XYZ file of C-alpha atoms in Angstrom:
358
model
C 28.197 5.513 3.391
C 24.891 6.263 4.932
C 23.274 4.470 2.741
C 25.222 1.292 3.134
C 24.586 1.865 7.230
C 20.691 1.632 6.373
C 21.484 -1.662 4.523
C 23.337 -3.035 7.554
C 20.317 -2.077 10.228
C 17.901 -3.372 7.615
C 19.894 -6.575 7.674
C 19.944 -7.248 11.396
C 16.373 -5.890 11.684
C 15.726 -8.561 9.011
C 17.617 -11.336 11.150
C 15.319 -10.635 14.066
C 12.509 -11.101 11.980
C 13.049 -14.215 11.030
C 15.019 -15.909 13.735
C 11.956 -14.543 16.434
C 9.780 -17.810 15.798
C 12.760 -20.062 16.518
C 12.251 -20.172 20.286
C 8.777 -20.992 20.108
C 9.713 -24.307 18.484
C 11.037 -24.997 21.600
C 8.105 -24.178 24.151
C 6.676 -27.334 25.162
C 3.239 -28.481 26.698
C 1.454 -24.723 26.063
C -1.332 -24.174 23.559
C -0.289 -21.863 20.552
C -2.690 -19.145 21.530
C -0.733 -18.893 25.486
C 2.855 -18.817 24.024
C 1.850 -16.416 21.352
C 0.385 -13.900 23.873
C 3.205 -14.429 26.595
C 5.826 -13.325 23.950
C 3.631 -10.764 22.759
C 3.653 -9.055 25.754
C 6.890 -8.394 25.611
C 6.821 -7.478 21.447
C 4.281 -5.064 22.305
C 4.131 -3.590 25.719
C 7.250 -4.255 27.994
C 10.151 -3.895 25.053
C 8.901 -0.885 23.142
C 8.706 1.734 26.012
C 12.022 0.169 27.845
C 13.715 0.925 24.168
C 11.831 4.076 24.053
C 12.584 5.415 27.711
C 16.431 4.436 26.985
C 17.069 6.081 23.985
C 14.155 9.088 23.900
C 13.981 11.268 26.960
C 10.524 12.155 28.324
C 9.111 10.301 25.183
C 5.755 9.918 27.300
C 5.358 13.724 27.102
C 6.046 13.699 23.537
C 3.064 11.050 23.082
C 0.969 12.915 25.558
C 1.511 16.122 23.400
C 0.347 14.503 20.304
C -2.664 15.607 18.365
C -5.661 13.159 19.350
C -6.212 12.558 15.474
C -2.397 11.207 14.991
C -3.105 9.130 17.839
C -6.092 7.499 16.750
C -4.549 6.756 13.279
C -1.435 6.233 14.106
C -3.303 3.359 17.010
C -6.152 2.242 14.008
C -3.274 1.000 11.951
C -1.729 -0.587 14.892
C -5.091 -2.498 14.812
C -5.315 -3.479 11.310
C -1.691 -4.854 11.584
C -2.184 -6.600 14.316
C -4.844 -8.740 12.673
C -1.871 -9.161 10.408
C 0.657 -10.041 12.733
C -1.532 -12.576 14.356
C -2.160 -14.514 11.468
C 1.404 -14.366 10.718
C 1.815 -16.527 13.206
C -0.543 -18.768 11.993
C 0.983 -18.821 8.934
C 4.172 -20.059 9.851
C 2.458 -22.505 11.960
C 0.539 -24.173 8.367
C 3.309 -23.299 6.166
C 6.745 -23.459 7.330
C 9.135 -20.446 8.600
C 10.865 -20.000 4.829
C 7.688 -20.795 2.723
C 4.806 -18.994 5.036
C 7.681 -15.649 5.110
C 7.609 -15.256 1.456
C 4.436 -15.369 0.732
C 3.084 -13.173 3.766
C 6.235 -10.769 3.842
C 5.755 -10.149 0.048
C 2.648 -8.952 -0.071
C 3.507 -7.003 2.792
C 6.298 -5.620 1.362
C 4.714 -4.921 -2.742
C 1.603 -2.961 -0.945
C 3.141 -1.296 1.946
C 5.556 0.411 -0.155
C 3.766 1.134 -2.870
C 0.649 2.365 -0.816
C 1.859 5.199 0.470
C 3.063 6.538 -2.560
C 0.000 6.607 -4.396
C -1.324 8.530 -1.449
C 0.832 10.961 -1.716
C 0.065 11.612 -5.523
C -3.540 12.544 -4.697
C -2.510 13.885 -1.079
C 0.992 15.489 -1.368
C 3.053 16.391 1.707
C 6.527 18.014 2.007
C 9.565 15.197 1.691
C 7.114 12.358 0.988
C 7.802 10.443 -2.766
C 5.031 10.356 -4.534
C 4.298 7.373 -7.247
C 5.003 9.831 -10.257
C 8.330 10.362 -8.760
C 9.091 6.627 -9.147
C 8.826 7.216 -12.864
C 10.409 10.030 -13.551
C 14.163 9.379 -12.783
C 16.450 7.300 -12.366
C 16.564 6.048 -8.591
C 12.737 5.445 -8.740
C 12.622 3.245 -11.547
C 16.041 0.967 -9.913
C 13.511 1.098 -7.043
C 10.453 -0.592 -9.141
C 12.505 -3.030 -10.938
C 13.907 -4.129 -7.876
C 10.313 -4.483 -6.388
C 9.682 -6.464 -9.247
C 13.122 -8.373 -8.985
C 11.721 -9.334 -5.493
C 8.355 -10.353 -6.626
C 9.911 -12.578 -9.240
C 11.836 -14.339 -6.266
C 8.815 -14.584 -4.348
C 6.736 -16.435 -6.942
C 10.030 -18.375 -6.923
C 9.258 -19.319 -3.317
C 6.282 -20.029 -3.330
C 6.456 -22.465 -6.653
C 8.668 -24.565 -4.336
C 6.198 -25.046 -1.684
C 3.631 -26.154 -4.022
C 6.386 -28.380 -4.968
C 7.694 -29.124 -1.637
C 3.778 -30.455 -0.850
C 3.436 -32.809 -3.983
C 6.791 -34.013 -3.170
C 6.442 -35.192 0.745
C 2.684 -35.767 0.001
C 1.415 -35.076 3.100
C 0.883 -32.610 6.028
C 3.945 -32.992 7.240
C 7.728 -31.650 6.530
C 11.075 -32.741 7.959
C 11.270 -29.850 10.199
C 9.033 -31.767 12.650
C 6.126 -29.897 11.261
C 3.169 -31.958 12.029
C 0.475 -29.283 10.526
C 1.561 -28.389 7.295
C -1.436 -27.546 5.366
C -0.782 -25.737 2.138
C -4.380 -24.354 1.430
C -5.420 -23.009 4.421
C -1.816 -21.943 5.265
C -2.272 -19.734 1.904
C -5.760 -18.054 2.572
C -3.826 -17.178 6.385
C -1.174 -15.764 4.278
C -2.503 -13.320 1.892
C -5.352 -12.046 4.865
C -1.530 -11.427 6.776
C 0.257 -9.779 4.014
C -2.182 -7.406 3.472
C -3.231 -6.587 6.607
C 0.674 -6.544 7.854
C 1.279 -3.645 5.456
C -0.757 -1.212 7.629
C 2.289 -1.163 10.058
C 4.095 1.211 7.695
C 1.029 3.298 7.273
C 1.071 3.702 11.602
C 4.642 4.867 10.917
C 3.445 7.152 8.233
C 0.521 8.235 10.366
C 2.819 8.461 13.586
C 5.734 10.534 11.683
C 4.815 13.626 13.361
C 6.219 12.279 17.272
C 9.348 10.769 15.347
C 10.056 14.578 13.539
C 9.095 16.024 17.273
C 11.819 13.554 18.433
C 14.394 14.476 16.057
C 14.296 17.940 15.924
C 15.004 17.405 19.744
C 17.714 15.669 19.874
C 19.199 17.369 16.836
C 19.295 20.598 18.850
C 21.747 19.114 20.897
C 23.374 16.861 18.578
C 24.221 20.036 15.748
C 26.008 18.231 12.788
C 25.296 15.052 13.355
C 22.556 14.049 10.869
C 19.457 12.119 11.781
C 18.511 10.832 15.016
C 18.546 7.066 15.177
C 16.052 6.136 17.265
C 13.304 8.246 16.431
C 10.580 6.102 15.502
C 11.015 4.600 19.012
C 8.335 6.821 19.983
C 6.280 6.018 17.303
C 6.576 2.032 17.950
C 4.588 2.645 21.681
C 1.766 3.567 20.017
C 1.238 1.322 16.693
C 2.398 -1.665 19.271
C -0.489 -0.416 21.442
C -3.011 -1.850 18.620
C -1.372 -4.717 17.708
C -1.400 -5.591 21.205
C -5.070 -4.645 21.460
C -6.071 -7.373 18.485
C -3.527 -10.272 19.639
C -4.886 -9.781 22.917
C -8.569 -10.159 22.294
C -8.047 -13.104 20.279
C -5.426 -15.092 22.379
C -8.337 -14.489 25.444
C -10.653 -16.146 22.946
C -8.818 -19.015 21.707
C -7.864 -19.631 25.850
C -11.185 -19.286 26.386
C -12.767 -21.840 23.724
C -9.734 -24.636 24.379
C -9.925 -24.075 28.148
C -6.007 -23.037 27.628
C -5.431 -21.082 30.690
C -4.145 -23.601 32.834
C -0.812 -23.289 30.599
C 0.169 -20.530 32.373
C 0.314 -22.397 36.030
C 0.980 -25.948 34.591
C 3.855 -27.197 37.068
C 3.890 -30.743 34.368
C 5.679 -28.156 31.526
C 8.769 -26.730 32.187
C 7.196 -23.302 33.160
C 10.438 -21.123 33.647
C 12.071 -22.150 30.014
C 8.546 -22.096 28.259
C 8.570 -18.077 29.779
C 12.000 -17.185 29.130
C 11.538 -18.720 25.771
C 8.877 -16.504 24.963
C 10.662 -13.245 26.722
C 13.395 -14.227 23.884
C 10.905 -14.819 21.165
C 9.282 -11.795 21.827
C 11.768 -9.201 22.435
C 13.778 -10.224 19.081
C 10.489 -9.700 17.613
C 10.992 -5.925 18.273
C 14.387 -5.773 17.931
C 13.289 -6.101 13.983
C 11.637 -2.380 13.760
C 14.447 -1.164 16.316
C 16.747 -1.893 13.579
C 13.998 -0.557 11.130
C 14.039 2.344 12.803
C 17.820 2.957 12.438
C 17.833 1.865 8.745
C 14.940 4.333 7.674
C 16.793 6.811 9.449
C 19.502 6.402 7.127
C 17.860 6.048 4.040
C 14.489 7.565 4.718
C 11.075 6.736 5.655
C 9.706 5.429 1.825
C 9.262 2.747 -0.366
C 13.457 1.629 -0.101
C 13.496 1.117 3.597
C 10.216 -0.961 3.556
C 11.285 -2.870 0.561
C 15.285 -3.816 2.189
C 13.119 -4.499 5.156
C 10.645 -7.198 4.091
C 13.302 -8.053 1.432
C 16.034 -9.384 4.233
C 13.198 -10.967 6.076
C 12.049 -13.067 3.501
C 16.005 -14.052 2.224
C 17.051 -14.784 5.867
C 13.378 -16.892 6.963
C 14.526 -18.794 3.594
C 17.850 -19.410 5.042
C 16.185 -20.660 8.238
C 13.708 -22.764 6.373
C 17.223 -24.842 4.656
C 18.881 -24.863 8.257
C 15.637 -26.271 9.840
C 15.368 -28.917 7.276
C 12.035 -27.733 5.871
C 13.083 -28.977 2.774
C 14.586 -32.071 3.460
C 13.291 -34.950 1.603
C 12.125 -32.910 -1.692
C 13.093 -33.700 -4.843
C 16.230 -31.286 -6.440
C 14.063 -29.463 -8.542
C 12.123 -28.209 -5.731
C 15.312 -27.553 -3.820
C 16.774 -25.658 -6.735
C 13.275 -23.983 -7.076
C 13.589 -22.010 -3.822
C 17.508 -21.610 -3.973
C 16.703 -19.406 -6.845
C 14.266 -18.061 -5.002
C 16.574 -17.167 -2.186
C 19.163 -15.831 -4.784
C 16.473 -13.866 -6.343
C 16.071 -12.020 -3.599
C 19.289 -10.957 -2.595
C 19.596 -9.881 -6.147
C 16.607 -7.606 -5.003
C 18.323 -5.645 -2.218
C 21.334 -5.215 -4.123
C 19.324 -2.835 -6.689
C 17.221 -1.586 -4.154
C 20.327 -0.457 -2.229
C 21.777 0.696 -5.370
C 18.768 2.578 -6.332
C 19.096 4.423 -3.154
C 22.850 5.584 -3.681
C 21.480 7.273 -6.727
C 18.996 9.170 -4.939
C-alpha cells in the first residue's frame, strides 16, 4: 500500500510537471526571458518557503543549523540544475511540450538515477543502494529493465519527432508553434538533461535537513511512518541556485533585447500575463512537493527518480496529442510516439512493481 501511495504522488507530481508550461502559452506581448523569470520567482523563492513554513515548523532554524559544507553542495547543485532548468525551457520552446520532455526528461531521468548509485559503490553510506545492489537481486534488476523499458520508449519519442519534422517540413507544428527547430532544439536538450539531473544530487547532498526534519516530527508523530513533507526543507535551498542561474541569465537576455519594459507595458494585458505566470510557476513546484511525498513512500533512490521523470515524460506526451503537436503528420509518425507513450507507462508499471519486491 505504501508503495502504491508513492506511485500516486509521483503521478500528480508528474502532472504538474508537464501541465506548468501550459499557461505560458497564454502570456501575450512579453519576451520569453520576462515571463520565464516572473514565474520563476514564484518556482523558486515565494512557493518553496510558503510550502516549507506550512508544513515544517521553524524550518529556517533547521537550515540555519546546517553544516556550511551541506549548504554549499546542497546550493552548487541547485546551480548546475538550474542551468538545466533554464534550458528546459528553451527546449520546449524549439521542440514542442511532448517531444522536447522526452528527450530532456530522459536523460535526466537514466543519469540522475543511476548517478548516485555508482557513488555510493566507491563512497558507501548507511541506507543508500549502491549499483552492485541493482544486480544482485531481484527488485534491482525489475528496476534496470524498467530503466531500460523507459529508454526504449524514449528513443520511441524521439524517432517521431524526427518524423514529425520531415513530415510538416518546416519550422512550424499545428500547435501554433512558430519556432520549431529540431537541431538546435536537440543540442538545448541533451545540455538540459544532463545538467537537470544534478537536482537529485542537491536532494542527495541536502538529505541531512530532510532526516533532521523527520526525526522531528516523528517524535511526535510515534507510529506513523515517514514524514511527508520532509524534503520541503531541502527544496529552499537547491531552489536558491536554480534561482541564482535563471536569474542572471533572464537579467541578461532583458538586458541585450531591451525587454524590461514588459514588466510596465500597459498595451499587454499586465494582470493575466502575471497571474499566468504565478500559475505557471507555482505548479512548477507543486511537481517536487509531490516528489517529496512519493520518495517518502518509496525512498529517496533510483525508483522515485525514475516514476518521477517517467510520469513526466508519459503525461507532456499526452499534452503534446491534446495540443495538436502532432496534427498533420503522417500515421506512422503518430503511431511512432503512441508507442512511445505506451512504452512508457509500461515503464512505471515495472518500476512500481520492482519496488513492491523490495
Amino acid at each position: 500500500m505504501q508503495a502504491l501511495l508513492g506511485v500516486i504522488f509521483h503521478f500528480i507530481g508528474g502532472f504538474a510537471s508537464s501541465s506548468f508550461y501550459i499557461p505560458y502559452k497564454k502570456v501575450r506581448g512579453w519576451a520569453w526571458e520576462s515571463f520565464w523569470i516572473i514565474g520563476g520567482l514564484f518556482s523558486w523563492l515565494i512557493v518553496p518557503p510558503l510550502a516549507a513554513w506550512l508544513t515544517i515548523p521553524n524550518f529556517s532554524q533547521i537550515i540555519s543549523q546546517t553544516a556550511t559544507s551541506t549548504l554549499g553542495y546542497t546550493y552548487l547543485f541547485g546551480l548546475l540544475w538550474g542551468i538545466g532548468g533554464l534550458t528546459y525551457g528553451l527546449g520546449v520552446r524549439y521542440l514542442g511540450v511532448s517531444l522536447g520532455s522526452s528527450i530532456m526528461l530522459g536523460l535526466s531521468m537514466v543519469i540522475g538515477s543511476m548517478l548516485p548509485s555508482i557513488y555510493y559503490e566507491f563512497f558507501p553510506q548507511e541506507g543508500k543502494d549502491t549499483i552492485s545492489m541493482f544486480f544482485g537481486n531481484a527488485w534491482g534488476l525489475y528496476t534496470l529493465a524498467g530503466l531500460l523499458v523507459c529508454v526504449v520508449g524514449i528513443y520511441l519519442c524521439g524517432l517521431a519527432g524526427v518524423r514529425k519534422e520531415r513530415d510538416l517540413g518546416g519550422h512550424s507544428d499545428a500547435s501554433g508553434n512558430k519556432e520549431f527547430n529540431l537541431s538546435l532544439g536537440l543540442v538545448v536538450a541533451i545540455i538540459s538533461g544532463i545538467l537537470s539531473a544534478c537536482f537529485n544530487f542537491g536532494l542527495e547532498a541536502g538529505k541531512p535537513m530532510a532526516i533532521v526534519a523527520n526525526e522531528l516530527w516523528k517524535a511526535g508523530h510515534p507510529r506513523e511512518g515517514e514524514f511527508l513533507f520532509q524534503n520541503n526543507v531541502t527544496y529552499v535551498v537547491v531552489l536558491w541556485g536554480g534561482l541564482t542561474t535563471n536569474f542572471i541569465w533572464c537579467f541578461i537576455l532583458n538586458v541585450r533585447n531591451k525587454s524590461f519594459g514588459d514588466y510596465v507595458d500597459s498595451k499587454t494585458p499586465l494582470l493575466k500575463n502575471y497571474l499566468l505566470c504565478a500559475l505557471a510557476g507555482t505548479t512548477w513546484y507543486l511537481q517536487f512537493f509531490f516528489y517529496g511525498m512519493g520518495e517518502s513512500k518509496l525512498g529517496n533512490g533510483a525508483s522515485s527518480w525514475i516514476l518521477h521523470m517517467a510520469f513526466i515524460i508519459l503525461l507532456a506526451n499526452v499534452w503534446g496529442v491534446v495540443l495538436k503537436e502532432w496534427k498533420g503528420v503522417s500515421k506512422k509518425t503518430y503511431t511512432t510516439i503512441l508507442a512511445g507513450i505506451l512504452v512508457i507507462i509500461l515503464s512505471v508499471l515495472i518500476v512500481g512493481f520492482a519496488k513492491e519486491m523490495a
